[in-house]
Amino acid sequence: MKSWILAWLAFLPFVLIRAENLAESDTFWQVRTGILTIAHARIPSADPFSWTVGGEPWTLNSWGFNVVLGLSYQAAGLVGVALASACLVAVIGGLVLLLARQLGASPVVSACVLLIGTPLLTLYLSARPQLIDYIAVLALVMLLRWLIEVRQPAWPLLAIAVLTIVWVNLHAAALLGVAITGVSILLVCLKRSTRRRSGWFLAALLITMLCSLVNPYGAGLLAQTLQVKSESTVITEWQPFNPADPLQLVMFALGLLGLVVAARRGDAVFTAAIFVAACGSVAAMRVLPIFLLLALPVLASFASHEAVMLYFASRRRMLTQGATAVVVIAVGVAVFNLPFLGRPDPTHFPSASIKAIPPGCKLFNAYRFGGLVILERPDVLVSVDSRNDLYGAERVTQSLRVLDGQVDLDEGLAGADCVLVPPTSGLAGRLRTSADWNLKSAETTAELFIRR
């Protein structure tokens, strides 16, 4: 057990390094929504943040996670948000190692596999409710495997019920658990040694289906999930798997390798989970990290071959020194970055220009900037933010056309008092030469224009 704890501790510096900058626009409006939910003791039902869709019905697919972020922000500002998210990432790493241990992997090999996979996952380990999905899927796989292994499956079923209820209220992606459980039943029934447990898996499927309804929107969760997908066609993370992207290709290849290994071993639960994640990844690249995370424990077990262990033993001193050097460097970087923990990524967000926005201004803004404006300037109404399911694909597309300077200024900026857009955008170039707009603030990330 000591070796497994050391493997997990070696992962923590990389967690802190990732937590340095908050780079996702979602994080900021989720914090403000969490604060709003806490203040009014109810979930918002209409949009309070924009002037383009203000007052329209709004369904929150992560109300519980928003509250967690809101509480973290109230306790310690954005540093608290970053630390809360870092804790969730640490749990993800711990679950990967626990599953690898359950599969008989070596702690040294598992640590290496986890650290090799971490750079591939870095972009996805941001302060967003998807962190809950990663934890929940890994935990569900562990519980489903226990349904096969333990003598009294009642307590794993109870744990699955609790997990599903918590999951669906933190993030509405709990239907993924239903799919994994459903495919697991088919594979359990096909294998003679596990067929006798099929009744327990049917019970698990029923539990995940019923417990997924224990949320403020009930059965409306499914319709809301489908709406998010249909209204996100212009968002990169909702695009299908792109084999021309090297990062996606490597992640997908490792996931497929994990699927092949799990299938050859006859591991019904891991095969089902990785298969469902593979299908999800083909449909939307945002599922890729789940695909890879599920494959890592399987790959760690596969790599813990006797020949590999003999090589490790023969090169123990060299490998120990190398691993120690990597961890020490990571610790140094993490410590150096501590003063910047939780800051909005300065390469993406214009903090000074957001502060310079006139009070009460109706702002036309770039898609990425909306979330931080909502958090830091609640007195300012935005034109769009990353709640693409609220705005719809048509409004988001129109906003991008205005940003590119492809429409008439009077028509595209009708109703806006000020504009916050990247200086490289077509709209910024046109506003600099317009007699109707005045440049008030300029940064490398954005320029703020005020209507004269």
PDB file of N, CA, C and O in Angstrom, residues 179-228:
ATOM      1  N   ALA A 179     -25.779   3.911 -19.724  1.00  0.00           N
ATOM      2  CA  ALA A 179     -25.289   3.232 -20.922  1.00  0.00           C
ATOM      3  C   ALA A 179     -24.222   2.200 -20.577  1.00  0.00           C
ATOM      4  O   ALA A 179     -24.238   1.072 -21.091  1.00  0.00           O
ATOM      5  N   ILE A 180     -23.298   2.571 -19.696  1.00  0.00           N
ATOM      6  CA  ILE A 180     -22.227   1.644 -19.306  1.00  0.00           C
ATOM      7  C   ILE A 180     -22.803   0.417 -18.606  1.00  0.00           C
ATOM      8  O   ILE A 180     -22.414  -0.725 -18.890  1.00  0.00           O
ATOM      9  N   THR A 181     -23.751   0.644 -17.707  1.00  0.00           N
ATOM     10  CA  THR A 181     -24.374  -0.475 -16.994  1.00  0.00           C
ATOM     11  C   THR A 181     -25.152  -1.375 -17.949  1.00  0.00           C
ATOM     12  O   THR A 181     -25.112  -2.608 -17.844  1.00  0.00           O
ATOM     13  N   GLY A 182     -25.850  -0.776 -18.904  1.00  0.00           N
ATOM     14  CA  GLY A 182     -26.628  -1.552 -19.860  1.00  0.00           C
ATOM     15  C   GLY A 182     -25.759  -2.448 -20.732  1.00  0.00           C
ATOM     16  O   GLY A 182     -26.068  -3.633 -20.929  1.00  0.00           O
ATOM     17  N   VAL A 183     -24.659  -1.913 -21.247  1.00  0.00           N
ATOM     18  CA  VAL A 183     -23.754  -2.720 -22.079  1.00  0.00           C
ATOM     19  C   VAL A 183     -23.065  -3.784 -21.220  1.00  0.00           C
ATOM     20  O   VAL A 183     -22.813  -4.902 -21.684  1.00  0.00           O
ATOM     21  N   SER A 184     -22.781  -3.469 -19.959  1.00  0.00           N
ATOM     22  CA  SER A 184     -22.162  -4.450 -19.057  1.00  0.00           C
ATOM     23  C   SER A 184     -23.041  -5.687 -18.903  1.00  0.00           C
ATOM     24  O   SER A 184     -22.540  -6.815 -18.850  1.00  0.00           O
ATOM     25  N   ILE A 185     -24.364  -5.480 -18.827  1.00  0.00           N
ATOM     26  CA  ILE A 185     -25.291  -6.613 -18.689  1.00  0.00           C
ATOM     27  C   ILE A 185     -25.125  -7.586 -19.857  1.00  0.00           C
ATOM     28  O   ILE A 185     -25.052  -8.811 -19.671  1.00  0.00           O
ATOM     29  N   LEU A 186     -25.050  -7.062 -21.076  1.00  0.00           N
ATOM     30  CA  LEU A 186     -24.925  -7.917 -22.248  1.00  0.00           C
ATOM     31  C   LEU A 186     -23.659  -8.766 -22.182  1.00  0.00           C
ATOM     32  O   LEU A 186     -23.688  -9.978 -22.458  1.00  0.00           O
ATOM     33  N   LEU A 187     -22.547  -8.145 -21.782  1.00  0.00           N
ATOM     34  CA  LEU A 187     -21.279  -8.871 -21.740  1.00  0.00           C
ATOM     35  C   LEU A 187     -21.228  -9.847 -20.568  1.00  0.00           C
ATOM     36  O   LEU A 187     -20.640 -10.925 -20.683  1.00  0.00           O
ATOM     37  N   VAL A 188     -21.837  -9.482 -19.462  1.00  0.00           N
ATOM     38  CA  VAL A 188     -21.899 -10.387 -18.309  1.00  0.00           C
ATOM     39  C   VAL A 188     -22.703 -11.636 -18.660  1.00  0.00           C
ATOM     40  O   VAL A 188     -22.346 -12.762 -18.284  1.00  0.00           O
ATOM     41  N   CYS A 189     -23.780 -11.454 -19.403  1.00  0.00           N
ATOM     42  CA  CYS A 189     -24.619 -12.599 -19.797  1.00  0.00           C
ATOM     43  C   CYS A 189     -23.921 -13.508 -20.808  1.00  0.00           C
ATOM     44  O   CYS A 189     -24.189 -14.715 -20.866  1.00  0.00           O
ATOM     45  N   LEU A 190     -23.027 -12.959 -21.607  1.00  0.00           N
ATOM     46  CA  LEU A 190     -22.338 -13.751 -22.619  1.00  0.00           C
ATOM     47  C   LEU A 190     -21.250 -14.636 -22.029  1.00  0.00           C
ATOM     48  O   LEU A 190     -20.876 -15.647 -22.630  1.00  0.00           O
ATOM     49  N   LYS A 191     -20.740 -14.247 -20.862  1.00  0.00           N
ATOM     50  CA  LYS A 191     -19.651 -15.000 -20.242  1.00  0.00           C
ATOM     51  C   LYS A 191     -20.210 -15.964 -19.205  1.00  0.00           C
ATOM     52  O   LYS A 191     -20.912 -15.564 -18.288  1.00  0.00           O
ATOM     53  N   ARG A 192     -19.876 -17.253 -19.351  1.00  0.00           N
ATOM     54  CA  ARG A 192     -20.457 -18.283 -18.490  1.00  0.00           C
ATOM     55  C   ARG A 192     -20.126 -18.042 -17.017  1.00  0.00           C
ATOM     56  O   ARG A 192     -20.985 -18.232 -16.148  1.00  0.00           O
ATOM     57  N   SER A 193     -18.893 -17.616 -16.717  1.00  0.00           N
ATOM     58  CA  SER A 193     -18.472 -17.474 -15.325  1.00  0.00           C
ATOM     59  C   SER A 193     -19.158 -16.321 -14.602  1.00  0.00           C
ATOM     60  O   SER A 193     -19.180 -16.278 -13.371  1.00  0.00           O
ATOM     61  N   THR A 194     -19.716 -15.371 -15.358  1.00  0.00           N
ATOM     62  CA  THR A 194     -20.365 -14.209 -14.731  1.00  0.00           C
ATOM     63  C   THR A 194     -21.872 -14.180 -14.944  1.00  0.00           C
ATOM     64  O   THR A 194     -22.552 -13.317 -14.414  1.00  0.00           O
ATOM     65  N   ARG A 195     -22.383 -15.131 -15.720  1.00  0.00           N
ATOM     66  CA  ARG A 195     -23.797 -15.111 -16.076  1.00  0.00           C
ATOM     67  C   ARG A 195     -24.708 -15.135 -14.847  1.00  0.00           C
ATOM     68  O   ARG A 195     -25.788 -14.545 -14.844  1.00  0.00           O
ATOM     69  N   ARG A 196     -24.262 -15.818 -13.803  1.00  0.00           N
ATOM     70  CA  ARG A 196     -25.082 -15.939 -12.590  1.00  0.00           C
ATOM     71  C   ARG A 196     -25.272 -14.588 -11.898  1.00  0.00           C
ATOM     72  O   ARG A 196     -26.138 -14.459 -11.032  1.00  0.00           O
ATOM     73  N   ARG A 197     -24.457 -13.593 -12.263  1.00  0.00           N
ATOM     74  CA  ARG A 197     -24.569 -12.260 -11.656  1.00  0.00           C
ATOM     75  C   ARG A 197     -25.421 -11.314 -12.493  1.00  0.00           C
ATOM     76  O   ARG A 197     -25.540 -10.126 -12.169  1.00  0.00           O
ATOM     77  N   SER A 198     -25.989 -11.803 -13.573  1.00  0.00           N
ATOM     78  CA  SER A 198     -26.731 -10.924 -14.479  1.00  0.00           C
ATOM     79  C   SER A 198     -27.924 -10.260 -13.793  1.00  0.00           C
ATOM     80  O   SER A 198     -28.286  -9.122 -14.115  1.00  0.00           O
ATOM     81  N   GLY A 199     -28.540 -10.972 -12.831  1.00  0.00           N
ATOM     82  CA  GLY A 199     -29.672 -10.382 -12.109  1.00  0.00           C
ATOM     83  C   GLY A 199     -29.267  -9.154 -11.326  1.00  0.00           C
ATOM     84  O   GLY A 199     -30.015  -8.160 -11.264  1.00  0.00           O
ATOM     85  N   TRP A 200     -28.092  -9.212 -10.716  1.00  0.00           N
ATOM     86  CA  TRP A 200     -27.604  -8.045  -9.970  1.00  0.00           C
ATOM     87  C   TRP A 200     -27.305  -6.880 -10.913  1.00  0.00           C
ATOM     88  O   TRP A 200     -27.525  -5.714 -10.573  1.00  0.00           O
ATOM     89  N   PHE A 201     -26.823  -7.190 -12.095  1.00  0.00           N
ATOM     90  CA  PHE A 201     -26.547  -6.121 -13.062  1.00  0.00           C
ATOM     91  C   PHE A 201     -27.846  -5.516 -13.596  1.00  0.00           C
ATOM     92  O   PHE A 201     -27.910  -4.310 -13.862  1.00  0.00           O
ATOM     93  N   LEU A 202     -28.871  -6.335 -13.753  1.00  0.00           N
ATOM     94  CA  LEU A 202     -30.176  -5.790 -14.133  1.00  0.00           C
ATOM     95  C   LEU A 202     -30.692  -4.847 -13.049  1.00  0.00           C
ATOM     96  O   LEU A 202     -31.268  -3.793 -13.346  1.00  0.00           O
ATOM     97  N   ALA A 203     -30.465  -5.235 -11.794  1.00  0.00           N
ATOM     98  CA  ALA A 203     -30.861  -4.365 -10.685  1.00  0.00           C
ATOM     99  C   ALA A 203     -30.066  -3.059 -10.725  1.00  0.00           C
ATOM    100  O   ALA A 203     -30.611  -1.975 -10.480  1.00  0.00           O
ATOM    101  N   ALA A 204     -28.767  -3.163 -11.059  1.00  0.00           N
ATOM    102  CA  ALA A 204     -27.934  -1.964 -11.158  1.00  0.00           C
ATOM    103  C   ALA A 204     -28.421  -1.042 -12.276  1.00  0.00           C
ATOM    104  O   ALA A 204     -28.428   0.188 -12.130  1.00  0.00           O
ATOM    105  N   LEU A 205     -28.841  -1.645 -13.400  1.00  0.00           N
ATOM    106  CA  LEU A 205     -29.364  -0.831 -14.504  1.00  0.00           C
ATOM    107  C   LEU A 205     -30.634  -0.100 -14.079  1.00  0.00           C
ATOM    108  O   LEU A 205     -30.795   1.101 -14.362  1.00  0.00           O
ATOM    109  N   LEU A 206     -31.528  -0.812 -13.410  1.00  0.00           N
ATOM    110  CA  LEU A 206     -32.764  -0.187 -12.946  1.00  0.00           C
ATOM    111  C   LEU A 206     -32.463   0.939 -11.964  1.00  0.00           C
ATOM    112  O   LEU A 206     -33.084   2.014 -12.015  1.00  0.00           O
ATOM    113  N   ILE A 207     -31.500   0.704 -11.081  1.00  0.00           N
ATOM    114  CA  ILE A 207     -31.123   1.718 -10.093  1.00  0.00           C
ATOM    115  C   ILE A 207     -30.567   2.962 -10.772  1.00  0.00           C
ATOM    116  O   ILE A 207     -30.943   4.098 -10.441  1.00  0.00           O
ATOM    117  N   THR A 208     -29.666   2.781 -11.736  1.00  0.00           N
ATOM    118  CA  THR A 208     -29.083   3.951 -12.407  1.00  0.00           C
ATOM    119  C   THR A 208     -30.145   4.733 -13.183  1.00  0.00           C
ATOM    120  O   THR A 208     -30.108   5.967 -13.237  1.00  0.00           O
ATOM    121  N   MET A 209     -31.099   4.013 -13.769  1.00  0.00           N
ATOM    122  CA  MET A 209     -32.161   4.688 -14.522  1.00  0.00           C
ATOM    123  C   MET A 209     -33.074   5.484 -13.593  1.00  0.00           C
ATOM    124  O   MET A 209     -33.386   6.655 -13.862  1.00  0.00           O
ATOM    125  N   LEU A 210     -33.487   4.858 -12.499  1.00  0.00           N
ATOM    126  CA  LEU A 210     -34.399   5.537 -11.573  1.00  0.00           C
ATOM    127  C   LEU A 210     -33.703   6.679 -10.837  1.00  0.00           C
ATOM    128  O   LEU A 210     -34.276   7.765 -10.664  1.00  0.00           O
ATOM    129  N   CYS A 211     -32.481   6.435 -10.398  1.00  0.00           N
ATOM    130  CA  CYS A 211     -31.760   7.467  -9.638  1.00  0.00           C
ATOM    131  C   CYS A 211     -31.366   8.652 -10.512  1.00  0.00           C
ATOM    132  O   CYS A 211     -31.169   9.757 -10.007  1.00  0.00           O
ATOM    133  N   SER A 212     -31.272   8.420 -11.816  1.00  0.00           N
ATOM    134  CA  SER A 212     -30.988   9.540 -12.724  1.00  0.00           C
ATOM    135  C   SER A 212     -32.152  10.530 -12.777  1.00  0.00           C
ATOM    136  O   SER A 212     -31.980  11.677 -13.190  1.00  0.00           O
ATOM    137  N   LEU A 213     -33.329  10.075 -12.362  1.00  0.00           N
ATOM    138  CA  LEU A 213     -34.510  10.946 -12.344  1.00  0.00           C
ATOM    139  C   LEU A 213     -34.586  11.784 -11.078  1.00  0.00           C
ATOM    140  O   LEU A 213     -35.426  12.682 -10.982  1.00  0.00           O
ATOM    141  N   VAL A 214     -33.708  11.484 -10.102  1.00  0.00           N
ATOM    142  CA  VAL A 214     -33.735  12.216  -8.830  1.00  0.00           C
ATOM    143  C   VAL A 214     -32.937  13.497  -8.990  1.00  0.00           C
ATOM    144  O   VAL A 214     -31.802  13.645  -8.516  1.00  0.00           O
ATOM    145  N   ASN A 215     -33.495  14.433  -9.724  1.00  0.00           N
ATOM    146  CA  ASN A 215     -32.878  15.732  -9.970  1.00  0.00           C
ATOM    147  C   ASN A 215     -33.988  16.758 -10.123  1.00  0.00           C
ATOM    148  O   ASN A 215     -35.162  16.384 -10.282  1.00  0.00           O
ATOM    149  N   PRO A 216     -33.690  18.044 -10.054  1.00  0.00           N
ATOM    150  CA  PRO A 216     -34.754  19.063 -10.091  1.00  0.00           C
ATOM    151  C   PRO A 216     -35.605  19.050 -11.352  1.00  0.00           C
ATOM    152  O   PRO A 216     -36.711  19.591 -11.356  1.00  0.00           O
ATOM    153  N   TYR A 217     -35.120  18.434 -12.436  1.00  0.00           N
ATOM    154  CA  TYR A 217     -35.844  18.459 -13.700  1.00  0.00           C
ATOM    155  C   TYR A 217     -36.470  17.114 -14.054  1.00  0.00           C
ATOM    156  O   TYR A 217     -37.144  17.000 -15.073  1.00  0.00           O
ATOM    157  N   GLY A 218     -36.249  16.100 -13.217  1.00  0.00           N
ATOM    158  CA  GLY A 218     -36.849  14.797 -13.436  1.00  0.00           C
ATOM    159  C   GLY A 218     -36.518  14.210 -14.791  1.00  0.00           C
ATOM    160  O   GLY A 218     -35.363  14.233 -15.232  1.00  0.00           O
ATOM    161  N   ALA A 219     -37.543  13.693 -15.492  1.00  0.00           N
ATOM    162  CA  ALA A 219     -37.343  13.072 -16.799  1.00  0.00           C
ATOM    163  C   ALA A 219     -36.935  14.088 -17.868  1.00  0.00           C
ATOM    164  O   ALA A 219     -36.461  13.706 -18.942  1.00  0.00           O
ATOM    165  N   GLY A 220     -37.096  15.383 -17.582  1.00  0.00           N
ATOM    166  CA  GLY A 220     -36.670  16.416 -18.521  1.00  0.00           C
ATOM    167  C   GLY A 220     -35.171  16.431 -18.744  1.00  0.00           C
ATOM    168  O   GLY A 220     -34.684  17.094 -19.662  1.00  0.00           O
ATOM    169  N   LEU A 221     -34.439  15.686 -17.906  1.00  0.00           N
ATOM    170  CA  LEU A 221     -32.988  15.610 -18.039  1.00  0.00           C
ATOM    171  C   LEU A 221     -32.582  15.105 -19.417  1.00  0.00           C
ATOM    172  O   LEU A 221     -31.645  15.625 -20.029  1.00  0.00           O
ATOM    173  N   LEU A 222     -33.291  14.089 -19.926  1.00  0.00           N
ATOM    174  CA  LEU A 222     -32.936  13.521 -21.227  1.00  0.00           C
ATOM    175  C   LEU A 222     -33.112  14.545 -22.337  1.00  0.00           C
ATOM    176  O   LEU A 222     -32.228  14.716 -23.184  1.00  0.00           O
ATOM    177  N   ALA A 223     -34.235  15.255 -22.333  1.00  0.00           N
ATOM    178  CA  ALA A 223     -34.479  16.269 -23.363  1.00  0.00           C
ATOM    179  C   ALA A 223     -33.434  17.378 -23.283  1.00  0.00           C
ATOM    180  O   ALA A 223     -32.965  17.885 -24.308  1.00  0.00           O
ATOM    181  N   GLN A 224     -33.069  17.749 -22.047  1.00  0.00           N
ATOM    182  CA  GLN A 224     -32.074  18.805 -21.867  1.00  0.00           C
ATOM    183  C   GLN A 224     -30.715  18.357 -22.394  1.00  0.00           C
ATOM    184  O   GLN A 224     -29.986  19.135 -23.016  1.00  0.00           O
ATOM    185  N   THR A 225     -30.366  17.093 -22.162  1.00  0.00           N
ATOM    186  CA  THR A 225     -29.099  16.557 -22.645  1.00  0.00           C
ATOM    187  C   THR A 225     -29.050  16.573 -24.174  1.00  0.00           C
ATOM    188  O   THR A 225     -28.041  16.956 -24.769  1.00  0.00           O
ATOM    189  N   LEU A 226     -30.140  16.172 -24.804  1.00  0.00           N
ATOM    190  CA  LEU A 226     -30.209  16.187 -26.261  1.00  0.00           C
ATOM    191  C   LEU A 226     -30.149  17.606 -26.809  1.00  0.00           C
ATOM    192  O   LEU A 226     -29.547  17.861 -27.859  1.00  0.00           O
ATOM    193  N   GLN A 227     -30.736  18.561 -26.077  1.00  0.00           N
ATOM    194  CA  GLN A 227     -30.708  19.955 -26.512  1.00  0.00           C
ATOM    195  C   GLN A 227     -29.290  20.501 -26.487  1.00  0.00           C
ATOM    196  O   GLN A 227     -28.867  21.204 -27.402  1.00  0.00           O
ATOM    197  N   VAL A 228     -28.552  20.176 -25.417  1.00  0.00           N
ATOM    198  CA  VAL A 228     -27.170  20.641 -25.319  1.00  0.00           C
ATOM    199  C   VAL A 228     -26.373  20.164 -26.522  1.00  0.00           C
ATOM    200  O   VAL A 228     -25.604  20.916 -27.125  1.00  0.00           O
TER     201      VAL A 228
END
